[in-house]
XYZ file of C-alpha atoms in Angstrom:
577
model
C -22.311 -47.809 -5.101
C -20.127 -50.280 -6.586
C -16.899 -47.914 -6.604
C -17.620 -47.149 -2.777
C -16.635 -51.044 -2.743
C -13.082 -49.760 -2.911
C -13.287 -46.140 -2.071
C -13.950 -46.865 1.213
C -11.310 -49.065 2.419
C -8.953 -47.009 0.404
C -9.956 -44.212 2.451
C -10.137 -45.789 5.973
C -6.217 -46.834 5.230
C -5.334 -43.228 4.209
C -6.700 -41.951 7.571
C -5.265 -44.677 9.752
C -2.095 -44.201 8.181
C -1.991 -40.645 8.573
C -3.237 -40.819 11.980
C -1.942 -43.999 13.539
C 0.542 -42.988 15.102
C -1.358 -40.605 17.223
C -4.704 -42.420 17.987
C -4.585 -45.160 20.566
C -4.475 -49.069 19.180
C -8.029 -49.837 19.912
C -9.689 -46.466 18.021
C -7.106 -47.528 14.752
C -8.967 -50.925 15.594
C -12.470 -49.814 15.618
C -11.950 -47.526 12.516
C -10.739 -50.497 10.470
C -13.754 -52.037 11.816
C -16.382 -49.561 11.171
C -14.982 -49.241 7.115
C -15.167 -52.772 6.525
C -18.719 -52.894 8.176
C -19.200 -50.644 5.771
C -17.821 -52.227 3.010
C -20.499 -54.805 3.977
C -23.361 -52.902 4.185
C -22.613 -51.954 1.001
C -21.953 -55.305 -0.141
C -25.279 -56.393 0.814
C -26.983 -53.565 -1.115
C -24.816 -54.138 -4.146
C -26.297 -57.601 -4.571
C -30.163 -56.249 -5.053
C -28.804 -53.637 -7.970
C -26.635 -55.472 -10.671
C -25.396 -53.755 -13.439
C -22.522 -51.371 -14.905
C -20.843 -48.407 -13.675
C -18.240 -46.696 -15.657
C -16.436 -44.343 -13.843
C -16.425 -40.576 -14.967
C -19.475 -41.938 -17.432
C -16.972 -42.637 -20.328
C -18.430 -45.815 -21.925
C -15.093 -45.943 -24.609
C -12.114 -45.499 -22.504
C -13.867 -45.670 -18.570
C -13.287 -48.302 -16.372
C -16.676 -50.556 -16.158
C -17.276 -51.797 -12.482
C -20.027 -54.844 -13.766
C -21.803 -56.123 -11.091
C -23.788 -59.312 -11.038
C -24.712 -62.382 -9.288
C -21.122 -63.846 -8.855
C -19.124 -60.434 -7.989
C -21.509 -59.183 -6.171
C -21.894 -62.383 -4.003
C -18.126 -62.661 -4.035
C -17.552 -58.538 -2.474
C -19.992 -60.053 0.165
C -17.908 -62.808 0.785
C -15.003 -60.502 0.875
C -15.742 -57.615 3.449
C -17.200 -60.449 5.716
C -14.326 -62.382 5.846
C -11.835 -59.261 6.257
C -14.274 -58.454 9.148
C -13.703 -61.920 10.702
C -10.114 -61.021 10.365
C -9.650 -58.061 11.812
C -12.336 -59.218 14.510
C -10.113 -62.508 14.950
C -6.960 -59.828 15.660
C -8.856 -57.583 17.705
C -8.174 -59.378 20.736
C -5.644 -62.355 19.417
C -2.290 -59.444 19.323
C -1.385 -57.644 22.280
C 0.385 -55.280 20.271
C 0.114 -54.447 16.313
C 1.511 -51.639 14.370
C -1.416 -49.656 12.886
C -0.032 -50.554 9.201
C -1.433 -54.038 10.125
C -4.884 -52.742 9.706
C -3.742 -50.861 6.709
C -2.412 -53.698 5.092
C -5.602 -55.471 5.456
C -7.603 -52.825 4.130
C -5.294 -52.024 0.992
C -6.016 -56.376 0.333
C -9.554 -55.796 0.770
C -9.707 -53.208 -1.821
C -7.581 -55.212 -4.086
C -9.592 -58.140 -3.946
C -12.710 -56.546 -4.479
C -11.396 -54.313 -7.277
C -10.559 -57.629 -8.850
C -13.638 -59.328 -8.463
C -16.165 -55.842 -9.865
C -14.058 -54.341 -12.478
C -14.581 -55.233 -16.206
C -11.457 -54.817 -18.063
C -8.067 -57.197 -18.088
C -5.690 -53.837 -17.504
C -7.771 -53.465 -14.234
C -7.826 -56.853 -12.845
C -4.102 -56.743 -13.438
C -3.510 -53.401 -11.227
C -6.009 -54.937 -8.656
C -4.288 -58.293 -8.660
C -0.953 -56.684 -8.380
C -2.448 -54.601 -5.194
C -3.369 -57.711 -3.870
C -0.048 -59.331 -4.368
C 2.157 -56.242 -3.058
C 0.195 -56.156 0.093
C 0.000 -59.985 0.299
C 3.711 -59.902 0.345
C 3.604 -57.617 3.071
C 1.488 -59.264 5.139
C 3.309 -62.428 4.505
C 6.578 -61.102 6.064
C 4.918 -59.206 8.685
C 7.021 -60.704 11.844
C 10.173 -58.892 9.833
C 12.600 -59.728 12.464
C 12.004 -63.637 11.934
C 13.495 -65.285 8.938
C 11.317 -67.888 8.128
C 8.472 -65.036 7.758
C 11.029 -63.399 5.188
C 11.758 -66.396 3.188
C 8.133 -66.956 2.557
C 7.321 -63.262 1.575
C 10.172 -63.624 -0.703
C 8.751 -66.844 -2.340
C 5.522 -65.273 -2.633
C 6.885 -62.182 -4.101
C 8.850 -63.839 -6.606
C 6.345 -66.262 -7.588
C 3.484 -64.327 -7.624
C 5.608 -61.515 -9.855
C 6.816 -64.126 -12.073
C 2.934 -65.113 -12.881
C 2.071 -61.026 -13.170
C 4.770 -60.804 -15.651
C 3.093 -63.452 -17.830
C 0.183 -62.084 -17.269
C 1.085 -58.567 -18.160
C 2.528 -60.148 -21.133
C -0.581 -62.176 -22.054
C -2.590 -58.742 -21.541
C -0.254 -56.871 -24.065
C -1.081 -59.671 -27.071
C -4.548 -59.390 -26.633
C -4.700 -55.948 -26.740
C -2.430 -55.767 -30.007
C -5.037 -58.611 -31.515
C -8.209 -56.999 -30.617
C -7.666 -53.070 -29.723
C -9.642 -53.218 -26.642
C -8.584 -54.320 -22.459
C -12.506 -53.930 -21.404
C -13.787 -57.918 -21.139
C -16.967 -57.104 -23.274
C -15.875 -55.026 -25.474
C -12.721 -57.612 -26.237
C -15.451 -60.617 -26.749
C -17.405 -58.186 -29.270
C -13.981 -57.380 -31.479
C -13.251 -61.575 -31.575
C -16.641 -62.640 -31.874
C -17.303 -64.449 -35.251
C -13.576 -65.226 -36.090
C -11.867 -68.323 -34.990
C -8.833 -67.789 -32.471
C -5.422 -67.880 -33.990
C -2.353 -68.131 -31.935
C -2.017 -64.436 -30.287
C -5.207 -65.357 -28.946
C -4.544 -68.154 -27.637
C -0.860 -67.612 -26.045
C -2.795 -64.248 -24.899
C -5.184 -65.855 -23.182
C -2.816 -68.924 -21.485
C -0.579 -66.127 -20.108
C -3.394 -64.626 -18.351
C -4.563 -67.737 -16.860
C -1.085 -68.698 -15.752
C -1.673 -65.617 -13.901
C -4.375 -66.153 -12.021
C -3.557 -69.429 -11.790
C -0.870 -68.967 -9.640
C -2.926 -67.480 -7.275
C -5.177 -69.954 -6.812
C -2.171 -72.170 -6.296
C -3.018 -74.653 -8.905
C 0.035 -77.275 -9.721
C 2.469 -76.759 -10.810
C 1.995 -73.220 -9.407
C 1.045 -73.903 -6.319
C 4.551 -74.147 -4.452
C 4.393 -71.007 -2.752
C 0.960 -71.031 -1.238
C 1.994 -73.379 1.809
C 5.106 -71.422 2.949
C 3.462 -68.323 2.741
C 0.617 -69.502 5.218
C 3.178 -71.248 7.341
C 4.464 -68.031 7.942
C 1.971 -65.207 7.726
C -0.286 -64.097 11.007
C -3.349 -66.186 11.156
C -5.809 -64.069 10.268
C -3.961 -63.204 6.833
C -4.391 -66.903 6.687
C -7.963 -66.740 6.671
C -7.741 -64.098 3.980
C -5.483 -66.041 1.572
C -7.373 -69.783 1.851
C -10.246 -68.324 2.124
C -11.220 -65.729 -0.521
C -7.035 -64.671 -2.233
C -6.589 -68.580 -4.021
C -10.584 -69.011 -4.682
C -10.701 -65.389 -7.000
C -7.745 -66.861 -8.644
C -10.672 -69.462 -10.132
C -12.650 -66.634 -10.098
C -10.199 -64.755 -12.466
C -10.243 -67.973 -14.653
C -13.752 -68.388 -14.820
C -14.745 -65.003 -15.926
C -12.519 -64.503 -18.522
C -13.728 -68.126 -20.231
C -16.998 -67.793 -19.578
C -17.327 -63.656 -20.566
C -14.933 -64.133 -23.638
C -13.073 -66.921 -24.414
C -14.810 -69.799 -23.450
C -16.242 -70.116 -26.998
C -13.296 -69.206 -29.052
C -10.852 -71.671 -27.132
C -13.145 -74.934 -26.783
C -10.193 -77.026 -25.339
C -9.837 -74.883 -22.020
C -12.779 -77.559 -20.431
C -10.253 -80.345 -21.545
C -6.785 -78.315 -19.999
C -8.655 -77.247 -16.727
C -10.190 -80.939 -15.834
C -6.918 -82.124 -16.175
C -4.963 -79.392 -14.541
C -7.953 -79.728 -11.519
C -7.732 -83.441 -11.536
C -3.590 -83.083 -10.317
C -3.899 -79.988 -8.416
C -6.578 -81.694 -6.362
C -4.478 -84.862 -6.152
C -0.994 -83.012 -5.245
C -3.442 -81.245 -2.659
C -4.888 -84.233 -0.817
C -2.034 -86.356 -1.000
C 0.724 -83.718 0.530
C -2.635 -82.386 2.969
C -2.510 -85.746 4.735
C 1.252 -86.183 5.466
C 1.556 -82.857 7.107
C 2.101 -82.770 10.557
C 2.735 -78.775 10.744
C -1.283 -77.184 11.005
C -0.872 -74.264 9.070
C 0.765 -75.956 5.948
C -2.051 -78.927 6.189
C -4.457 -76.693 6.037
C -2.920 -74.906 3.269
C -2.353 -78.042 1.206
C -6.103 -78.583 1.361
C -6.880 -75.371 0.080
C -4.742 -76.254 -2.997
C -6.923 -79.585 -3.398
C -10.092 -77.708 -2.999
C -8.622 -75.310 -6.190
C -8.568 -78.528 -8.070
C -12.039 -79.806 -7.080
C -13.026 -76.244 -8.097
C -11.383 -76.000 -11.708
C -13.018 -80.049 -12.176
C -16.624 -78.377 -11.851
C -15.592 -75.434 -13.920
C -14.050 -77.974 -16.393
C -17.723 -79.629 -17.205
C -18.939 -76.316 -18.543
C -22.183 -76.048 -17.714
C -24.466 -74.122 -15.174
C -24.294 -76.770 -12.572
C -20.717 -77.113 -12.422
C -20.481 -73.040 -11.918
C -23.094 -72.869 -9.249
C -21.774 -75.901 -7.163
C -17.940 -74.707 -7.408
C -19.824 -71.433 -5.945
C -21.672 -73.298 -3.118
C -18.229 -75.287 -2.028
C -16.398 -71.793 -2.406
C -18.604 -70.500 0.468
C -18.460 -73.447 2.412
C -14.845 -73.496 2.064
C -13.908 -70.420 2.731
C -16.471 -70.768 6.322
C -15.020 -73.699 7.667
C -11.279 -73.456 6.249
C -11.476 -69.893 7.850
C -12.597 -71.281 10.786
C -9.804 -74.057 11.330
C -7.063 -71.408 10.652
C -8.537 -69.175 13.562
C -9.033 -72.165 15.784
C -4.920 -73.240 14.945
C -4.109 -69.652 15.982
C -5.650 -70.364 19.071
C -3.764 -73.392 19.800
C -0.163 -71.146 18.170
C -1.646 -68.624 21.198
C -2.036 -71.349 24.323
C 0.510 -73.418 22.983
C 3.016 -71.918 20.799
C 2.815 -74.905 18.657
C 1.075 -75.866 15.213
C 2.716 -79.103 15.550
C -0.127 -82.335 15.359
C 2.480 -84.225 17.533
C 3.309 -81.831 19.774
C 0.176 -80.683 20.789
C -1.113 -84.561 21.243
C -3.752 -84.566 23.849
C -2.310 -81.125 25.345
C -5.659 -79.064 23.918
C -8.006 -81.352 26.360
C -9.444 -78.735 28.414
C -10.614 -76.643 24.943
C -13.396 -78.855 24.437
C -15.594 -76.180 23.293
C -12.740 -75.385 20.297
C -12.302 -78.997 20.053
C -15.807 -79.404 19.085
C -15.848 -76.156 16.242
C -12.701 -77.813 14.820
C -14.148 -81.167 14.430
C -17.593 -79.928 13.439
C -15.766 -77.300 11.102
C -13.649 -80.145 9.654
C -16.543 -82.221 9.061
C -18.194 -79.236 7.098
C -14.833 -79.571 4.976
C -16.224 -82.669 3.699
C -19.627 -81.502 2.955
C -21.272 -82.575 6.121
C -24.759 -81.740 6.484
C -26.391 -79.043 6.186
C -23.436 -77.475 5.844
C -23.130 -75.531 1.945
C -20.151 -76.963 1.638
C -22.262 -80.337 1.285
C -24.633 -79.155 -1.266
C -22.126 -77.241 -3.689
C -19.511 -80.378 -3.058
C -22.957 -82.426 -4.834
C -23.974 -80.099 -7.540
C -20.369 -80.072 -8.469
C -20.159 -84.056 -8.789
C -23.447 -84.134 -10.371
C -22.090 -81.416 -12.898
C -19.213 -83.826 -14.451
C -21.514 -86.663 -15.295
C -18.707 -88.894 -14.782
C -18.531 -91.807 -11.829
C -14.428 -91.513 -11.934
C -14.515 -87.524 -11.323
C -17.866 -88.124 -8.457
C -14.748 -91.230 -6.836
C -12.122 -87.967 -6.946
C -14.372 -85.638 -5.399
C -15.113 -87.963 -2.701
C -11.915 -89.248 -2.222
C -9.931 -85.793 -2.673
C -12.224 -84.165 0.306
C -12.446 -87.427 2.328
C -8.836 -87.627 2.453
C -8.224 -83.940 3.128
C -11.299 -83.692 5.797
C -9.862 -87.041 7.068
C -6.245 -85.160 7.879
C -7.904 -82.330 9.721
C -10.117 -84.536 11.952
C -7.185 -87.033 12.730
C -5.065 -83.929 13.588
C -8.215 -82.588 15.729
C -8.955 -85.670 17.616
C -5.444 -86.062 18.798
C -4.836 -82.894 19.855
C -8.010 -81.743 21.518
C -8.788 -85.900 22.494
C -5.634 -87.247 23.183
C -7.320 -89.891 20.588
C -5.109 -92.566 18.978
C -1.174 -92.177 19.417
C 1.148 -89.371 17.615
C 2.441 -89.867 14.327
C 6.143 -90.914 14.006
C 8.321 -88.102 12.732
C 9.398 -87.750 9.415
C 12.346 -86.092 8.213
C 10.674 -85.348 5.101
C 7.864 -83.099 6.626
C 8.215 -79.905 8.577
C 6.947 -79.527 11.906
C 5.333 -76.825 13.871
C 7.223 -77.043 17.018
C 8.539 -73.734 18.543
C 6.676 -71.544 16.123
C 6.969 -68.318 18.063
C 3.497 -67.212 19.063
C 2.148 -64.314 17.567
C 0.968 -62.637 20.725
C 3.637 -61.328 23.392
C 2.299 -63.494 25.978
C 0.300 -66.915 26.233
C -3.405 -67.068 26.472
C -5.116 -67.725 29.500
C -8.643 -67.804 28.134
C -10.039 -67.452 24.496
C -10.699 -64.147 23.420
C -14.129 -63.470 23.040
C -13.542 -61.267 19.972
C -11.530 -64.336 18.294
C -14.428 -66.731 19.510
C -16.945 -64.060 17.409
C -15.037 -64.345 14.620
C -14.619 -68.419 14.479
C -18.564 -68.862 15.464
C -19.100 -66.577 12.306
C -17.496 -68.384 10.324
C -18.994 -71.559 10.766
C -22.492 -70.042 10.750
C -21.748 -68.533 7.528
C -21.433 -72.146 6.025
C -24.147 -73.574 7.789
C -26.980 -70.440 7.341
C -26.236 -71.006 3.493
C -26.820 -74.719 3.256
C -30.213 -74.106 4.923
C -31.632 -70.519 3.871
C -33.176 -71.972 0.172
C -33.303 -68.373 -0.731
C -29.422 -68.278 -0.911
C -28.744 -71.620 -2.420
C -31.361 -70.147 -5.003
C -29.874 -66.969 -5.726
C -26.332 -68.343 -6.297
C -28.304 -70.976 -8.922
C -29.311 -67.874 -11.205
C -26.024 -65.770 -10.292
C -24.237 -69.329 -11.997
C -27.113 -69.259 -15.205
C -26.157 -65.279 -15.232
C -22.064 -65.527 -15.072
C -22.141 -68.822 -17.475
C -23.373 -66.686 -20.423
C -20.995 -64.999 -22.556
C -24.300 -62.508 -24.395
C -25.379 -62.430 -21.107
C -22.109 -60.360 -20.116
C -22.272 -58.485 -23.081
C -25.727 -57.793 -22.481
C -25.420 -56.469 -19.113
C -22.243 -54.378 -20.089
C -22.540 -52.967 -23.253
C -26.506 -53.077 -23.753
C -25.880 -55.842 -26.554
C -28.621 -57.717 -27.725
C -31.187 -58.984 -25.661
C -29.877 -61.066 -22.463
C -30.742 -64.713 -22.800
C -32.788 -67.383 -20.566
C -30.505 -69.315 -19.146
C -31.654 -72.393 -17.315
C -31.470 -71.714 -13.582
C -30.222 -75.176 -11.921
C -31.893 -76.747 -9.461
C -30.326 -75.774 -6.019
C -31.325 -77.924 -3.022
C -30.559 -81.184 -0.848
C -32.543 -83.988 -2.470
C -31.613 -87.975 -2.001
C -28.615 -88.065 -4.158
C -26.513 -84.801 -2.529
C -26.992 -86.157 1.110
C -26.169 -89.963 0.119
C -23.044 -88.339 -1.749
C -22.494 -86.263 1.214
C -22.868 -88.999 3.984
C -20.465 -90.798 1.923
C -17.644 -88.382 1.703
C -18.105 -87.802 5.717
C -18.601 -90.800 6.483
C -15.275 -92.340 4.109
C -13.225 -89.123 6.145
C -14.002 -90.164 9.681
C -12.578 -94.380 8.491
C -9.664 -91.892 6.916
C -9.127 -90.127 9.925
C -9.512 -93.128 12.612
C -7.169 -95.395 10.452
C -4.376 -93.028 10.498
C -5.046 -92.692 14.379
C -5.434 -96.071 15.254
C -2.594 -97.563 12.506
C 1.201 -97.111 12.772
C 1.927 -95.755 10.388
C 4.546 -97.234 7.646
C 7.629 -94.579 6.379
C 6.002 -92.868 3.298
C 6.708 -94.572 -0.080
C 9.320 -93.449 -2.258
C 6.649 -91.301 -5.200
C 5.809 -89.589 -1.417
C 8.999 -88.950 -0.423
C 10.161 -87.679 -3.836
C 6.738 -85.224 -3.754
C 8.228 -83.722 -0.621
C 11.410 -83.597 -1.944
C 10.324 -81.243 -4.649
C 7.951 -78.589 -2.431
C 12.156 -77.495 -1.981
C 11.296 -74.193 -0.488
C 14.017 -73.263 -3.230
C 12.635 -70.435 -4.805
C 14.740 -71.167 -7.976
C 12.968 -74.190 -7.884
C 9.304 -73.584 -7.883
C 10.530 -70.335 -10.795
C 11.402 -73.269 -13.166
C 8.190 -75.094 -12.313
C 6.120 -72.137 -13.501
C 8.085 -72.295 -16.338
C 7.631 -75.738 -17.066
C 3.409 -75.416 -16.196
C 3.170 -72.344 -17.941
C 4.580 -74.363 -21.450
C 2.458 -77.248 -20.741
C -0.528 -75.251 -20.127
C -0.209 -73.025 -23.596
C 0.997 -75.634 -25.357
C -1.903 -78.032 -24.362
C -4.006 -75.468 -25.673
C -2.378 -74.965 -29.106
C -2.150 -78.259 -29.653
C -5.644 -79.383 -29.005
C -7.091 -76.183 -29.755
């Protein structure tokens, strides 16, 4: 069952390639449709049957597909979001080639191949399916140069980070003999991790760190999504930059996590910038797309700060905001497509008060933006909690609230003046890009809002309000985090070694502390938000002017940035380690 996780969208692209050019638009549609519904189904009964399956039944030299809690959770997460997607462009293009839906199924397979498989050589053919497509899909409007520019940063960047990864890969495998995760852990269990190890293991973290856009590797994330069709959008913010953590967080807590004690130490600080970088550019964007992006970079750096404490409860609330982020961040790309579609603007000053007859949208963004924060009952609210809780630090709970405050705060400003007409538009800036005469992505402007696009938003949302309230979910993601924080429990479940330990499942549920922390962050986001409105606002200082300066769009640029990161972040490690 678990391979069919990939088989199946592999397949479904096969025959819509072969076929699409015979078989009319909406059949190619409806086929995409019907294999990611059943990459769902599937999903769904992966989650009731963890465990290991090695392909062809070789246990030396097979490739292990391990699923548990986490992956099998996260392959959920996946095939419903692609669904959303491709339900989203269903009725949002007038025309699309039938490689569209191709694409999206080759990046579906990707991403879920990264997320089951159990070996580094794997993740790094999955992650480089991911990136080929993503580049793809990035550059999809061909004839337009801006969409070329940021496939090419994305490309280069992303390639740069595979290469060090690749290289990473190749030391560990010279050290230890093995590429399978479990088997790896056995060979370096007992014996203290020399360099190899250690450079090994940075490299590889550089490269999934660069996919989940964590500074100073992060450049490229916002021009891509400024640039790529919305519902790739949804794909990259809300499931592509969160497996990069994923990719992190498996690797420390299956194998290295014990050998390489000063990882907690280099990930709180890398999360504590990335998140501030994040918020900070987030809330002096005036283009949509590249706000939104922005805050999905913060949200990586709230995400590495609960993975930093290194316990359960930091794993299962980074978990809990993951699926609240990717609900309601999913849901405010769709709903900017909309406005791209009625509009043909992204632009928070251009669209000022033009969006006033969308009150129904008006009210999903601002409800969705408000889930952002943690409003709730909203999952977003309860994982934002467990994950403050988890640091047992009052500085780190200030940065979570003020990182999503600030960053919720930008969206609802940008909401309430374009579907309200609230406040008065922001002065311009020569430092910040704006979204005026984007060219819309359908051939002609809407009329109405598609009801297929409207599906796909109202999904979205539900998804991260039906897991804030179902205690049965918030429960099972508590022992999936007790399950994936356990390096013998990985070794257990894959190689049959030793028995599995009792981890302590973490408590999962709103009690007094997680709504006051909640109501807090909300309620410090809405002042945020009606400030800015209500406040002229001053030119940006010079430290904000010079952060602008250096998001270049210079690929050269951000290339010697991932240099500079990638020394830091080895380094760091050496040193302390």
């Amino acid at each position: 069952m678990a391979a069919l996780a990939i088989v199946i969208p592999l397949l479904a692209a096969c025959l819509v390639l072969a076929f699409g050019r015979l078989l009319p638009r909406r059949l190619i549609d409806l086929v995409a449709l019907v294999a990611v519904a059943g990459c769902l189904a599937n999903a769904v009964v992966l989650l009731g049957s963890a465990g290991v399956t090695w392909i062809g039944g070789w246990r030396v030299v097979g490739i292990a597909f391990v699923v548990d809690g986490v992956s099998g959770g996260l392959t959920l997460l996946i095939a419903l979001l692609t669904l959303c997607a491709l339900l989203f462009a269903w009725g949002y293009f007038d025309t699309v080639e039938a490689h569209f839906p191709v694409l999206i199924l080759l990046f579906q397979a990707g991403m879920t191949g990264f997320v089951l498989v159990g070996d580094l050589f794997t993740m790094f053919v999955c992650f480089e399916l991911m990136g080929a497509v993503g580049y793809a899909l990035t550059g999809y409007k061909v004839e337009e140069p801006d969409s070329v520019q940021g496939a090419f940063t994305f490309g280069v960047i992303n390639s740069l980070g595979a290469y060090l990864g690749l290289t990473g890969i190749a030391l560990l495998y010279a050290k230890t003999g093995q590429l399978g995760l479990a088997q790896m852990g056995v060979a370096l269990a007992g014996h203290p991790a020399d360099r190899v190890v250690v450079v090994g293991f940075a490299l590889v973290c550089v490269a999934w760190l660069v996919k989940a856009a964590a500074a100073p590797f992060h450049f490229w994330l916002a021009d891509a999504h400024a640039v790529a069709p919305t519902p790739v959008c949804l794909l990259f913010s809300g499931v592509m930059a969160p497996l990069g953590i994923y990719g992190v967080a498996r690797i420390s807590s299956a194998v290295f996590g014990p050998l390489v004690p000063a990882v907690h130490t280099v990930f709180l600080i890398l999360g504590v910038f990335t998140a501030a970088v994040g918020a900070v550019m987030a809330f002096t964007q005036r283009h949509l797309k590249r706000m939104l992006a922005y805050s999905t970079i913060a949200h990586s750096g709230l995400f590495l700060v609960a993975l930093s404490s290194g316990n359960v409860e930091g794993i299962a609330g980074a978990a809990l905001y993951l699926i609240g982020h990717a609900g309601a961040k999913g849901a405010l790309f769709l709903l900017t497509g909309l406005l791209l579609g009625f509009h043909g603007s992204v632009d928070e000053n251009g669209l000022f008060g033009k969006a006033t007859r969308h009150r129904v949208l008006g009210v999903l963004f601002v409800l969705a933006a408000s889930a952002l924060a943690g409003l709730p009952p909203f999952v977003s609210g309860i994982g934002k909690s467990l994950a403050e809780e988890s640091t047992h630090s009052i500085p780190l709970i200030v940065l979570f609230i003020v990182v999503s405050a600030v960053t919720a705060g930008a969206v609802l400003r940008a909401g309430l003046r374009i579907f309200w007409g609230v406040g008065k538009p922001a002065g311009s800036d020569q430092e910040v890009t704006s979204g005026e005469h984007e060219l819309p992505e359908s051939d002609r402007p809407f009329r109405r809002t598609p009801m297929t696009a409207f599906a796909a938003i109202v999904i979205l949302i539900g998804l991260s309000l039906a897991t804030g309230v179902i205690p049965a979910v918030t429960e099972a993601v508590g022992r999936a985090a007790a399950e994936f924080g356990s390096s013998a429990g990985y070794l257990a479940l894959v190689l049959g070694v030793g028995p599995e330990p009792d981890a302590a499942v973490p408590e999962v549920h709103w009690h007094g502390s997680s709504l006051l922390l909640s109501a807090l962050t909300v309620g410090t986001a809405a002042v945020v938000a009606l400030v800015a409105l209500h406040f002229k606002p001053r030119q940006p200082g010079k430290a904000i002017a010079v952060l602008h300066r250096v998001h270049s769009g210079r690929v050269g640029d951000y290339a010697a940035w991932l240099v500079v990161g990638t020394l830091l972040f080895a380094g760091t490690l050496l040193v302390a380690g």
